[in-house]
mmCIF file of C-alpha atoms and ligand atoms in Angstrom:
data_model
loop_
_atom_site.group_PDB
_atom_site.id
_atom_site.type_symbol
_atom_site.label_atom_id
_atom_site.label_comp_id
_atom_site.label_asym_id
_atom_site.label_seq_id
_atom_site.Cartn_x
_atom_site.Cartn_y
_atom_site.Cartn_z
ATOM 1 C CA MET A 1 -30.553 44.443 22.059
ATOM 2 C CA LYS A 2 -28.312 43.390 19.202
ATOM 3 C CA ALA A 3 -25.248 41.218 19.901
ATOM 4 C CA LEU A 4 -22.631 39.267 17.954
ATOM 5 C CA GLN A 5 -22.575 35.694 19.212
ATOM 6 C CA TYR A 6 -20.616 32.557 18.532
ATOM 7 C CA ARG A 7 -23.405 29.984 18.685
ATOM 8 C CA THR A 8 -22.351 26.843 16.838
ATOM 9 C CA ILE A 9 -18.930 25.131 16.912
ATOM 10 C CA GLY A 10 -17.180 25.757 13.614
ATOM 11 C CA ALA A 11 -19.786 28.214 12.270
ATOM 12 C CA PRO A 12 -19.179 31.969 11.810
ATOM 13 C CA PRO A 13 -20.459 34.339 14.534
ATOM 14 C CA GLU A 14 -24.016 35.618 14.120
ATOM 15 C CA VAL A 15 -25.791 38.917 14.772
ATOM 16 C CA VAL A 16 -28.732 38.127 17.057
ATOM 17 C CA GLU A 17 -31.366 39.895 19.146
ATOM 18 C CA ILE A 18 -31.125 39.120 22.898
ATOM 19 C CA ASP A 19 -32.479 40.603 26.128
ATOM 20 C CA THR A 20 -30.734 43.720 27.404
ATOM 21 C CA PRO A 21 -28.957 42.617 30.613
ATOM 22 C CA GLU A 22 -29.679 44.161 34.017
ATOM 23 C CA PRO A 23 -26.754 44.856 36.363
ATOM 24 C CA GLY A 24 -26.831 42.747 39.531
ATOM 25 C CA PRO A 25 -25.521 43.937 42.919
ATOM 26 C CA GLY A 26 -22.031 45.380 42.532
ATOM 27 C CA GLN A 27 -22.170 45.291 38.735
ATOM 28 C CA VAL A 28 -22.099 48.065 36.160
ATOM 29 C CA ARG A 29 -23.940 48.195 32.844
ATOM 30 C CA LEU A 30 -22.177 49.940 29.979
ATOM 31 C CA LYS A 31 -23.682 51.266 26.787
ATOM 32 C CA VAL A 32 -20.962 49.968 24.517
ATOM 33 C CA THR A 33 -19.136 52.607 22.484
ATOM 34 C CA ALA A 34 -16.602 50.273 20.829
ATOM 35 C CA ALA A 35 -15.364 46.677 20.802
ATOM 36 C CA GLY A 36 -12.156 45.345 19.233
ATOM 37 C CA VAL A 37 -11.729 42.241 17.079
ATOM 38 C CA CYS A 38 -8.820 40.059 18.254
ATOM 39 C CA HIS A 39 -7.174 37.093 16.589
ATOM 40 C CA SER A 40 -7.776 35.174 19.827
ATOM 41 C CA ASP A 41 -11.502 35.213 18.994
ATOM 42 C CA ALA A 42 -10.691 33.533 15.685
ATOM 43 C CA PHE A 43 -8.481 31.074 17.566
ATOM 44 C CA ILE A 44 -11.195 29.998 20.007
ATOM 45 C CA MET A 45 -13.825 29.804 17.250
ATOM 46 C CA GLY A 46 -11.430 27.469 15.430
ATOM 47 C CA LEU A 47 -11.188 25.040 18.344
ATOM 48 C CA PRO A 48 -12.842 21.619 18.021
ATOM 49 C CA GLY A 49 -15.788 21.031 20.348
ATOM 50 C CA ASP A 50 -13.804 18.942 22.844
ATOM 51 C CA GLN A 51 -11.284 21.784 23.382
ATOM 52 C CA TYR A 52 -13.750 24.681 23.406
ATOM 53 C CA VAL A 53 -14.386 25.794 27.025
ATOM 54 C CA TYR A 54 -15.965 29.261 26.691
ATOM 55 C CA GLY A 55 -19.652 28.305 26.694
ATOM 56 C CA LEU A 56 -22.314 28.710 23.986
ATOM 57 C CA PRO A 57 -23.804 30.996 22.969
ATOM 58 C CA LEU A 58 -20.899 33.377 23.597
ATOM 59 C CA THR A 59 -21.271 37.121 23.053
ATOM 60 C CA LEU A 60 -17.851 38.030 21.636
ATOM 61 C CA GLY A 61 -15.654 41.007 22.448
ATOM 62 C CA HIS A 62 -12.874 41.063 25.059
ATOM 63 C CA GLU A 63 -11.741 44.574 24.062
ATOM 64 C CA GLY A 64 -14.512 46.863 25.274
ATOM 65 C CA ALA A 65 -15.289 50.494 25.977
ATOM 66 C CA GLY A 66 -18.531 52.150 26.941
ATOM 67 C CA ILE A 67 -20.479 54.825 28.750
ATOM 68 C CA VAL A 68 -21.566 53.906 32.279
ATOM 69 C CA ASP A 69 -25.303 53.445 31.860
ATOM 70 C CA LYS A 70 -26.748 51.820 34.975
ATOM 71 C CA LEU A 71 -25.323 50.891 38.379
ATOM 72 C CA GLY A 72 -26.171 47.746 40.333
ATOM 73 C CA ASP A 73 -26.897 48.015 44.056
ATOM 74 C CA GLY A 74 -23.970 49.225 46.106
ATOM 75 C CA VAL A 75 -21.757 50.379 43.250
ATOM 76 C CA VAL A 76 -19.593 53.375 44.074
ATOM 77 C CA GLY A 77 -16.702 55.013 42.270
ATOM 78 C CA VAL A 78 -18.264 55.459 38.822
ATOM 79 C CA GLN A 79 -21.145 57.618 37.632
ATOM 80 C CA PRO A 80 -23.631 57.221 34.793
ATOM 81 C CA GLY A 81 -22.171 59.065 31.799
ATOM 82 C CA ASP A 82 -18.513 58.198 32.527
ATOM 83 C CA SER A 83 -16.565 57.095 29.450
ATOM 84 C CA VAL A 84 -14.540 54.009 30.391
ATOM 85 C CA ALA A 85 -12.394 51.188 29.045
ATOM 86 C CA VAL A 86 -12.849 47.657 30.348
ATOM 87 C CA TYR A 87 -9.940 45.792 31.935
ATOM 88 C CA GLY A 88 -10.678 42.293 30.656
ATOM 89 C CA PRO A 89 -8.687 39.611 32.522
ATOM 90 C CA TRP A 90 -10.974 39.533 35.536
ATOM 91 C CA GLY A 91 -9.717 37.931 38.736
ATOM 92 C CA CYS A 92 -11.253 37.408 42.185
ATOM 93 C CA GLY A 93 -9.989 40.825 43.274
ATOM 94 C CA THR A 94 -9.106 39.818 46.824
ATOM 95 C CA CYS A 95 -6.171 37.389 46.688
ATOM 96 C CA TYR A 96 -2.464 38.273 46.931
ATOM 97 C CA THR A 97 -2.041 38.200 43.148
ATOM 98 C CA CYS A 98 -5.059 40.409 42.497
ATOM 99 C CA SER A 99 -3.995 42.798 45.276
ATOM 100 C CA GLN A 100 -1.044 43.689 43.034
ATOM 101 C CA GLY A 101 -3.320 44.332 40.064
ATOM 102 C CA LYS A 102 -2.181 41.056 38.463
ATOM 103 C CA GLU A 103 -5.703 39.829 37.907
ATOM 104 C CA ASN A 104 -4.612 38.228 34.622
ATOM 105 C CA TYR A 105 -2.824 35.653 36.795
ATOM 106 C CA CYS A 106 -5.473 35.267 39.532
ATOM 107 C CA PRO A 107 -5.108 31.647 40.635
ATOM 108 C CA HIS A 108 -8.743 31.512 41.800
ATOM 109 C CA ALA A 109 -10.607 32.935 38.804
ATOM 110 C CA ALA A 110 -11.223 29.662 36.985
ATOM 111 C CA GLY A 111 -12.255 27.821 40.145
ATOM 112 C CA LEU A 112 -14.704 30.602 40.997
ATOM 113 C CA GLY A 113 -16.160 30.553 37.492
ATOM 114 C CA ILE A 114 -14.819 34.037 36.726
ATOM 115 C CA ALA A 115 -14.038 34.495 33.022
ATOM 116 C CA PRO A 116 -13.170 37.553 30.936
ATOM 117 C CA PRO A 117 -15.927 39.253 28.941
ATOM 118 C CA GLY A 118 -16.018 37.754 25.450
ATOM 119 C CA LEU A 119 -14.024 34.735 26.629
ATOM 120 C CA GLY A 120 -16.635 33.126 28.863
ATOM 121 C CA ALA A 121 -18.673 36.035 30.220
ATOM 122 C CA PRO A 122 -20.842 37.998 27.740
ATOM 123 C CA GLY A 123 -18.548 40.396 25.892
ATOM 124 C CA ALA A 124 -18.539 43.855 24.360
ATOM 125 C CA MET A 125 -19.921 43.082 20.888
ATOM 126 C CA ALA A 126 -23.409 44.121 21.890
ATOM 127 C CA GLU A 127 -25.304 47.306 22.543
ATOM 128 C CA TYR A 128 -24.890 46.840 26.301
ATOM 129 C CA MET A 129 -22.544 44.812 28.477
ATOM 130 C CA ILE A 130 -22.250 43.978 32.142
ATOM 131 C CA VAL A 131 -18.963 44.558 33.943
ATOM 132 C CA ASP A 132 -18.714 42.526 37.144
ATOM 133 C CA ASP A 133 -17.047 45.203 39.255
ATOM 134 C CA PRO A 134 -16.221 48.917 38.884
ATOM 135 C CA ARG A 135 -12.545 48.161 39.552
ATOM 136 C CA HIS A 136 -12.482 46.683 36.043
ATOM 137 C CA LEU A 137 -13.236 50.090 34.541
ATOM 138 C CA VAL A 138 -10.514 52.566 33.686
ATOM 139 C CA PRO A 139 -11.502 56.163 32.842
ATOM 140 C CA LEU A 140 -10.974 57.082 29.194
ATOM 141 C CA GLY A 141 -11.498 60.783 29.785
ATOM 142 C CA ASP A 142 -10.978 62.597 26.507
ATOM 143 C CA LEU A 143 -9.602 59.561 24.666
ATOM 144 C CA ASP A 144 -11.810 58.566 21.750
ATOM 145 C CA PRO A 145 -13.261 55.123 22.581
ATOM 146 C CA VAL A 146 -13.265 53.898 18.976
ATOM 147 C CA ALA A 147 -9.645 54.835 18.364
ATOM 148 C CA ASN A 148 -8.463 53.529 21.729
ATOM 149 C CA VAL A 149 -10.626 50.546 22.715
ATOM 150 C CA SER A 150 -8.043 48.088 21.409
ATOM 151 C CA LEU A 151 -5.456 49.383 23.815
ATOM 152 C CA THR A 152 -7.258 47.168 26.377
ATOM 153 C CA ASP A 153 -5.688 44.125 24.699
ATOM 154 C CA ALA A 154 -3.740 44.977 21.534
ATOM 155 C CA GLY A 155 -2.013 47.674 23.606
ATOM 156 C CA LEU A 156 -1.968 46.147 27.077
ATOM 157 C CA THR A 157 -0.666 42.734 25.979
ATOM 158 C CA PRO A 158 2.423 43.970 24.085
ATOM 159 C CA TYR A 159 3.037 46.556 26.818
ATOM 160 C CA HIS A 160 3.082 43.825 29.446
ATOM 161 C CA ALA A 161 5.246 41.638 27.202
ATOM 162 C CA ILE A 162 7.808 44.388 26.602
ATOM 163 C CA LYS A 163 8.055 45.979 30.055
ATOM 164 C CA PRO A 164 10.171 43.249 31.735
ATOM 165 C CA SER A 165 12.639 43.423 28.810
ATOM 166 C CA LEU A 166 13.225 47.179 29.110
ATOM 167 C CA PRO A 167 16.538 46.824 31.039
ATOM 168 C CA LYS A 168 17.949 44.833 28.088
ATOM 169 C CA LEU A 169 16.764 47.304 25.443
ATOM 170 C CA VAL A 170 19.544 49.811 25.989
ATOM 171 C CA PRO A 171 20.851 52.201 23.315
ATOM 172 C CA GLY A 172 22.470 50.111 20.603
ATOM 173 C CA SER A 173 20.184 47.151 21.208
ATOM 174 C CA VAL A 174 17.920 45.479 18.660
ATOM 175 C CA ALA A 175 14.343 44.338 19.270
ATOM 176 C CA VAL A 176 12.503 42.124 16.798
ATOM 177 C CA VAL A 177 8.714 42.066 16.449
ATOM 178 C CA ILE A 178 7.337 39.014 14.631
ATOM 179 C CA GLY A 179 3.824 39.641 13.279
ATOM 180 C CA ALA A 180 2.835 43.261 12.571
ATOM 181 C CA GLY A 181 -0.909 42.795 13.029
ATOM 182 C CA GLY A 182 -3.201 44.152 15.738
ATOM 183 C CA LEU A 183 -0.832 43.522 18.649
ATOM 184 C CA GLY A 184 2.411 43.802 16.724
ATOM 185 C CA HIS A 185 1.830 47.239 15.225
ATOM 186 C CA VAL A 186 1.170 48.627 18.707
ATOM 187 C CA GLY A 187 4.159 46.717 20.090
ATOM 188 C CA ILE A 188 6.425 48.437 17.556
ATOM 189 C CA GLN A 189 5.228 51.845 18.763
ATOM 190 C CA ILE A 190 5.659 50.903 22.428
ATOM 191 C CA LEU A 191 9.238 49.822 21.723
ATOM 192 C CA ARG A 192 9.957 53.080 19.902
ATOM 193 C CA ALA A 193 8.347 55.147 22.667
ATOM 194 C CA MET A 194 9.946 53.417 25.647
ATOM 195 C CA THR A 195 13.368 52.281 24.401
ATOM 196 C CA ASN A 196 16.311 53.298 22.285
ATOM 197 C CA ALA A 197 16.388 49.897 20.624
ATOM 198 C CA THR A 198 16.436 49.594 16.854
ATOM 199 C CA VAL A 199 13.125 47.927 15.976
ATOM 200 C CA VAL A 200 12.983 45.212 13.330
ATOM 201 C CA ALA A 201 9.614 43.850 12.166
ATOM 202 C CA LEU A 202 8.996 40.531 10.406
ATOM 203 C CA ASP A 203 5.803 39.479 8.678
ATOM 204 C CA VAL A 204 4.703 37.277 5.788
ATOM 205 C CA ASN A 205 2.492 39.978 4.300
ATOM 206 C CA GLU A 206 3.955 42.993 2.423
ATOM 207 C CA ASP A 207 1.085 45.270 3.515
ATOM 208 C CA LYS A 208 1.824 44.458 7.156
ATOM 209 C CA LEU A 209 5.506 45.207 6.580
ATOM 210 C CA GLN A 210 4.463 48.601 5.192
ATOM 211 C CA LEU A 211 2.277 49.179 8.263
ATOM 212 C CA ALA A 212 5.241 48.229 10.475
ATOM 213 C CA ARG A 213 7.367 50.852 8.693
ATOM 214 C CA ASP A 214 4.606 53.439 8.955
ATOM 215 C CA VAL A 215 4.359 53.021 12.732
ATOM 216 C CA GLY A 216 8.098 53.199 13.351
ATOM 217 C CA ALA A 217 9.966 49.969 12.576
ATOM 218 C CA GLN A 218 13.417 50.914 11.256
ATOM 219 C CA HIS A 219 13.911 47.627 9.388
ATOM 220 C CA VAL A 220 11.354 45.205 7.974
ATOM 221 C CA PHE A 221 11.959 41.759 6.498
ATOM 222 C CA LEU A 222 9.884 38.864 5.296
ATOM 223 C CA SER A 223 9.549 36.287 8.044
ATOM 224 C CA ASP A 224 11.756 33.515 6.707
ATOM 225 C CA ASP A 225 15.222 32.056 7.296
ATOM 226 C CA ASP A 226 16.891 34.971 5.484
ATOM 227 C CA ALA A 227 15.693 37.197 8.312
ATOM 228 C CA ILE A 228 18.143 35.428 10.633
ATOM 229 C CA SER A 229 21.174 36.696 8.719
ATOM 230 C CA GLU A 230 19.584 40.150 8.383
ATOM 231 C CA VAL A 231 19.179 40.398 12.160
ATOM 232 C CA LYS A 232 22.657 38.966 12.740
ATOM 233 C CA SER A 233 24.172 41.553 10.419
ATOM 234 C CA LEU A 234 22.425 44.341 12.363
ATOM 235 C CA THR A 235 23.903 43.000 15.608
ATOM 236 C CA HIS A 236 27.582 42.279 14.821
ATOM 237 C CA GLY A 237 26.664 38.635 14.401
ATOM 238 C CA LEU A 238 25.354 38.307 17.952
ATOM 239 C CA GLY A 239 21.582 38.328 17.506
ATOM 240 C CA ALA A 240 18.715 40.383 18.889
ATOM 241 C CA HIS A 241 18.440 41.501 22.492
ATOM 242 C CA ALA A 242 14.747 40.620 22.479
ATOM 243 C CA VAL A 243 12.289 38.950 20.131
ATOM 244 C CA PHE A 244 8.565 39.513 20.628
ATOM 245 C CA ASP A 245 6.631 36.816 18.798
ATOM 246 C CA PHE A 246 3.027 37.844 18.085
ATOM 247 C CA VAL A 247 2.367 34.714 16.026
ATOM 248 C CA GLY A 248 3.570 31.798 18.150
ATOM 249 C CA ILE A 249 3.542 29.053 15.558
ATOM 250 C CA GLN A 250 6.436 26.608 15.141
ATOM 251 C CA PRO A 251 8.161 28.508 12.293
ATOM 252 C CA THR A 252 8.183 31.840 14.180
ATOM 253 C CA MET A 253 9.312 30.279 17.453
ATOM 254 C CA THR A 254 12.153 28.430 15.726
ATOM 255 C CA LEU A 255 13.057 31.635 13.869
ATOM 256 C CA GLY A 256 13.054 33.652 17.083
ATOM 257 C CA GLN A 257 15.301 31.176 18.844
ATOM 258 C CA ALA A 258 17.757 31.309 15.938
ATOM 259 C CA MET A 259 18.057 35.116 16.108
ATOM 260 C CA ILE A 260 18.281 35.700 19.861
ATOM 261 C CA ARG A 261 21.604 36.414 21.576
ATOM 262 C CA ALA A 262 23.031 35.129 24.860
ATOM 263 C CA GLU A 263 21.045 36.723 27.716
ATOM 264 C CA GLY A 264 18.378 37.795 25.213
ATOM 265 C CA ASP A 265 14.629 37.567 25.769
ATOM 266 C CA GLN A 266 12.328 35.517 23.575
ATOM 267 C CA VAL A 267 8.777 36.501 24.411
ATOM 268 C CA LEU A 268 5.965 34.297 23.103
ATOM 269 C CA VAL A 269 2.708 36.214 22.881
ATOM 270 C CA GLY A 270 0.950 34.622 19.916
ATOM 271 C CA VAL A 271 -1.311 31.712 20.700
ATOM 272 C CA GLY A 272 -0.065 29.167 18.191
ATOM 273 C CA SER A 273 0.746 25.541 18.740
ATOM 274 C CA GLY A 274 4.540 25.875 18.592
ATOM 275 C CA SER A 275 6.949 24.818 21.326
ATOM 276 C CA LEU A 276 10.651 25.315 22.017
ATOM 277 C CA PRO A 277 13.456 23.208 23.448
ATOM 278 C CA VAL A 278 15.143 25.165 26.270
ATOM 279 C CA GLY A 279 17.955 22.829 27.380
ATOM 280 C CA MET A 280 21.562 23.919 27.886
ATOM 281 C CA LEU A 281 22.525 23.206 24.277
ATOM 282 C CA ASP A 282 19.267 24.297 22.652
ATOM 283 C CA LYS A 283 19.445 28.063 22.986
ATOM 284 C CA PRO A 284 22.010 30.800 23.649
ATOM 285 C CA TYR A 285 23.305 30.938 27.222
ATOM 286 C CA GLU A 286 20.953 32.553 29.669
ATOM 287 C CA ALA A 287 18.430 33.445 27.031
ATOM 288 C CA THR A 288 15.049 33.818 28.705
ATOM 289 C CA VAL A 289 11.794 32.526 27.296
ATOM 290 C CA ARG A 290 8.553 34.055 28.586
ATOM 291 C CA SER A 291 4.941 33.462 27.607
ATOM 292 C CA PRO A 292 2.937 36.361 29.042
ATOM 293 C CA TYR A 293 -0.842 36.556 29.127
ATOM 294 C CA TRP A 294 -2.645 39.938 28.750
ATOM 295 C CA GLY A 295 -1.512 42.480 31.397
ATOM 296 C CA PHE A 296 -1.870 43.982 34.856
ATOM 297 C CA ARG A 297 -4.669 46.356 35.815
ATOM 298 C CA SER A 298 -2.201 49.135 36.616
ATOM 299 C CA GLU A 299 -0.576 48.680 33.211
ATOM 300 C CA LEU A 300 -3.826 49.561 31.438
ATOM 301 C CA PHE A 301 -3.630 52.994 33.063
ATOM 302 C CA GLU A 302 -0.035 53.272 31.820
ATOM 303 C CA VAL A 303 -0.948 52.247 28.255
ATOM 304 C CA LEU A 304 -3.787 54.780 28.124
ATOM 305 C CA ASP A 305 -1.411 57.477 29.361
ATOM 306 C CA LEU A 306 1.050 56.491 26.642
ATOM 307 C CA ALA A 307 -1.757 57.033 24.120
ATOM 308 C CA ARG A 308 -2.616 60.377 25.740
ATOM 309 C CA SER A 309 0.983 61.455 25.270
ATOM 310 C CA GLY A 310 0.594 60.797 21.545
ATOM 311 C CA ALA A 311 3.303 58.106 21.496
ATOM 312 C CA VAL A 312 0.989 55.215 20.617
ATOM 313 C CA HIS A 313 -2.113 54.875 18.497
ATOM 314 C CA VAL A 314 -4.107 52.031 16.999
ATOM 315 C CA GLU A 315 -4.719 51.848 13.250
ATOM 316 C CA THR A 316 -8.412 51.001 13.071
ATOM 317 C CA GLU A 317 -10.965 49.839 10.546
ATOM 318 C CA VAL A 318 -14.489 50.498 11.804
ATOM 319 C CA PHE A 319 -17.468 48.149 11.309
ATOM 320 C CA THR A 320 -21.060 48.242 12.521
ATOM 321 C CA LEU A 321 -22.427 45.381 14.616
ATOM 322 C CA ASP A 322 -24.334 44.168 11.537
ATOM 323 C CA ASP A 323 -21.058 44.041 9.597
ATOM 324 C CA ALA A 324 -19.074 42.427 12.422
ATOM 325 C CA PRO A 325 -19.006 38.960 10.768
ATOM 326 C CA GLU A 326 -17.258 40.635 7.818
ATOM 327 C CA ALA A 327 -14.591 42.004 10.181
ATOM 328 C CA TYR A 328 -13.799 38.435 11.230
ATOM 329 C CA GLU A 329 -13.625 37.364 7.584
ATOM 330 C CA LYS A 330 -11.137 40.141 6.868
ATOM 331 C CA LEU A 331 -9.110 39.192 9.948
ATOM 332 C CA HIS A 332 -9.036 35.586 8.791
ATOM 333 C CA ALA A 333 -7.961 36.613 5.296
ATOM 334 C CA GLY A 334 -5.187 38.833 6.715
ATOM 335 C CA ASN A 335 -6.668 41.928 5.049
ATOM 336 C CA LEU A 336 -7.013 44.225 8.037
ATOM 337 C CA ARG A 337 -4.668 47.117 8.609
ATOM 338 C CA GLY A 338 -4.221 47.263 12.387
ATOM 339 C CA ARG A 339 -7.387 46.442 14.298
ATOM 340 C CA ALA A 340 -11.042 46.058 13.358
ATOM 341 C CA VAL A 341 -13.317 47.903 15.769
ATOM 342 C CA ILE A 342 -17.044 47.260 16.054
ATOM 343 C CA VAL A 343 -19.213 50.274 16.827
ATOM 344 C CA PRO A 344 -22.730 49.184 17.866
HETATM 345 P P1 NAD B 401 -3.466 39.629 13.734
HETATM 346 O O1 NAD B 401 -4.112 38.648 12.839
HETATM 347 O O2 NAD B 401 -3.970 41.019 13.753
HETATM 348 O O3 NAD B 401 -1.903 39.712 13.417
HETATM 349 C C1 NAD B 401 -1.114 38.588 13.173
HETATM 350 C C2 NAD B 401 0.025 39.025 12.251
HETATM 351 O O4 NAD B 401 0.952 37.948 12.120
HETATM 352 C C3 NAD B 401 -0.452 39.373 10.823
HETATM 353 O O5 NAD B 401 0.126 40.602 10.428
HETATM 354 C C4 NAD B 401 0.087 38.227 9.990
HETATM 355 O O6 NAD B 401 0.391 38.599 8.652
HETATM 356 C C5 NAD B 401 1.344 37.865 10.765
HETATM 357 N N1 NAD B 401 1.875 36.518 10.522
HETATM 358 C C6 NAD B 401 1.204 35.374 10.257
HETATM 359 N N2 NAD B 401 2.071 34.356 10.081
HETATM 360 C C7 NAD B 401 3.315 34.875 10.269
HETATM 361 C C8 NAD B 401 4.626 34.339 10.212
HETATM 362 N N3 NAD B 401 4.843 33.037 9.957
HETATM 363 N N4 NAD B 401 5.670 35.161 10.436
HETATM 364 C C9 NAD B 401 5.460 36.480 10.695
HETATM 365 N N5 NAD B 401 4.251 37.043 10.753
HETATM 366 C C10 NAD B 401 3.192 36.252 10.535
HETATM 367 O O7 NAD B 401 -3.517 38.992 15.202
HETATM 368 P P2 NAD B 401 -3.493 39.733 16.634
HETATM 369 O O8 NAD B 401 -4.879 40.027 17.047
HETATM 370 O O9 NAD B 401 -2.457 40.775 16.635
HETATM 371 O O10 NAD B 401 -3.005 38.519 17.564
HETATM 372 C C11 NAD B 401 -1.693 38.014 17.429
HETATM 373 C C12 NAD B 401 -1.552 36.753 18.254
HETATM 374 O O11 NAD B 401 -1.527 37.084 19.643
HETATM 375 C C13 NAD B 401 -2.690 35.750 18.085
HETATM 376 O O12 NAD B 401 -2.140 34.441 18.144
HETATM 377 C C14 NAD B 401 -3.539 36.002 19.303
HETATM 378 O O13 NAD B 401 -4.326 34.875 19.638
HETATM 379 C C15 NAD B 401 -2.474 36.286 20.319
HETATM 380 N N6 NAD B 401 -2.879 37.019 21.518
HETATM 381 C C16 NAD B 401 -2.251 36.677 22.663
HETATM 382 C C17 NAD B 401 -2.533 37.365 23.831
HETATM 383 C C18 NAD B 401 -1.831 37.006 25.103
HETATM 384 O O14 NAD B 401 -2.269 37.447 26.153
HETATM 385 N N7 NAD B 401 -0.751 36.236 25.075
HETATM 386 C C19 NAD B 401 -3.465 38.401 23.814
HETATM 387 C C20 NAD B 401 -4.074 38.746 22.601
HETATM 388 C C21 NAD B 401 -3.763 38.060 21.446
HETATM 389 ZN ZN1 ZN B 402 -7.464 36.783 42.568
#
């Protein structure tokens, strides 16, 4: 079968021919219907060899959807022909954390050698993929896999980032989204669908600011120091109730801290190399800083239901597997609107 693999440190991913995998006991093989392109892939492919821990060659793709194609021995609960989305942050499935669906925080996964597809295990950018357990499949039903595959990360991650802040996002509140790319443009819609907050989007790219407006941001500003006074003037000088940072580099983290209010939430989702001082005199009183990773298994059901209700969609640009390297080039150049989706 055809697959997109990262094979050499520092080199672009390559389209290669590899053996079609067979599902082992308890595993499920999917015929992939769609796979999303995430900035995290670009991040890991940018790591120097001594920091790269995902194995080579690596079949990319941690946002996956497919049709159940073949069941390993003992698999129950799914049937060949089912259209499913893949929950990616695989855990052990049996510990206290996993029992709550919080497999993204399974404390045993790394020690057991369990890694997400596309981030250690072979991912979704191939004609077929293996999913280690049917519990990692969520029915798509009538949802179009190409339009919705990215909800498994670009939807689930902002959803999980926003949900704990909902009690603070009361009518009259202001929420800031920094970075209106794949995750950010879905985050804006989640905020509009689930809160009464006024949503402000910041980006460095005018096209992304237009996208932010198109998907529901009420105010958009370039991501620079002037944005601080803009947010302050929208909040009687007090600052935002929550800032969701989908970039995570030093300038955006410093910016976020400067525009948050006392008791506000600063939520760091982007995987940049920034850091923040959090001492008594460094930030507003009782401001909370969180750095969430991906989301809970139950939350993927919730995100898909939000899409079913029509409240959230993903802007997609579709590429074939042969053109997948080009999707990564466009991502790198900042030229994608929303999410690139690979359709094998
Ligand atoms: P993307 O490339 O689609 O979007 C990034 C956006 O940020 C772009 O619109 C870009 O113009 C904008 N941007 C760049 N510099 C900026 C700045 N200084 N100020 C404001 N905006 C700026 O990326 P994505 O796929 O949406 O991923 C976003 C980030 O989230 C990445 O760092 C990715 O690795 C990370 N991520 C984290 C998790 C998690 O679980 N925490 C999950 C998925 C992705
Ligand atoms: Zn576990």
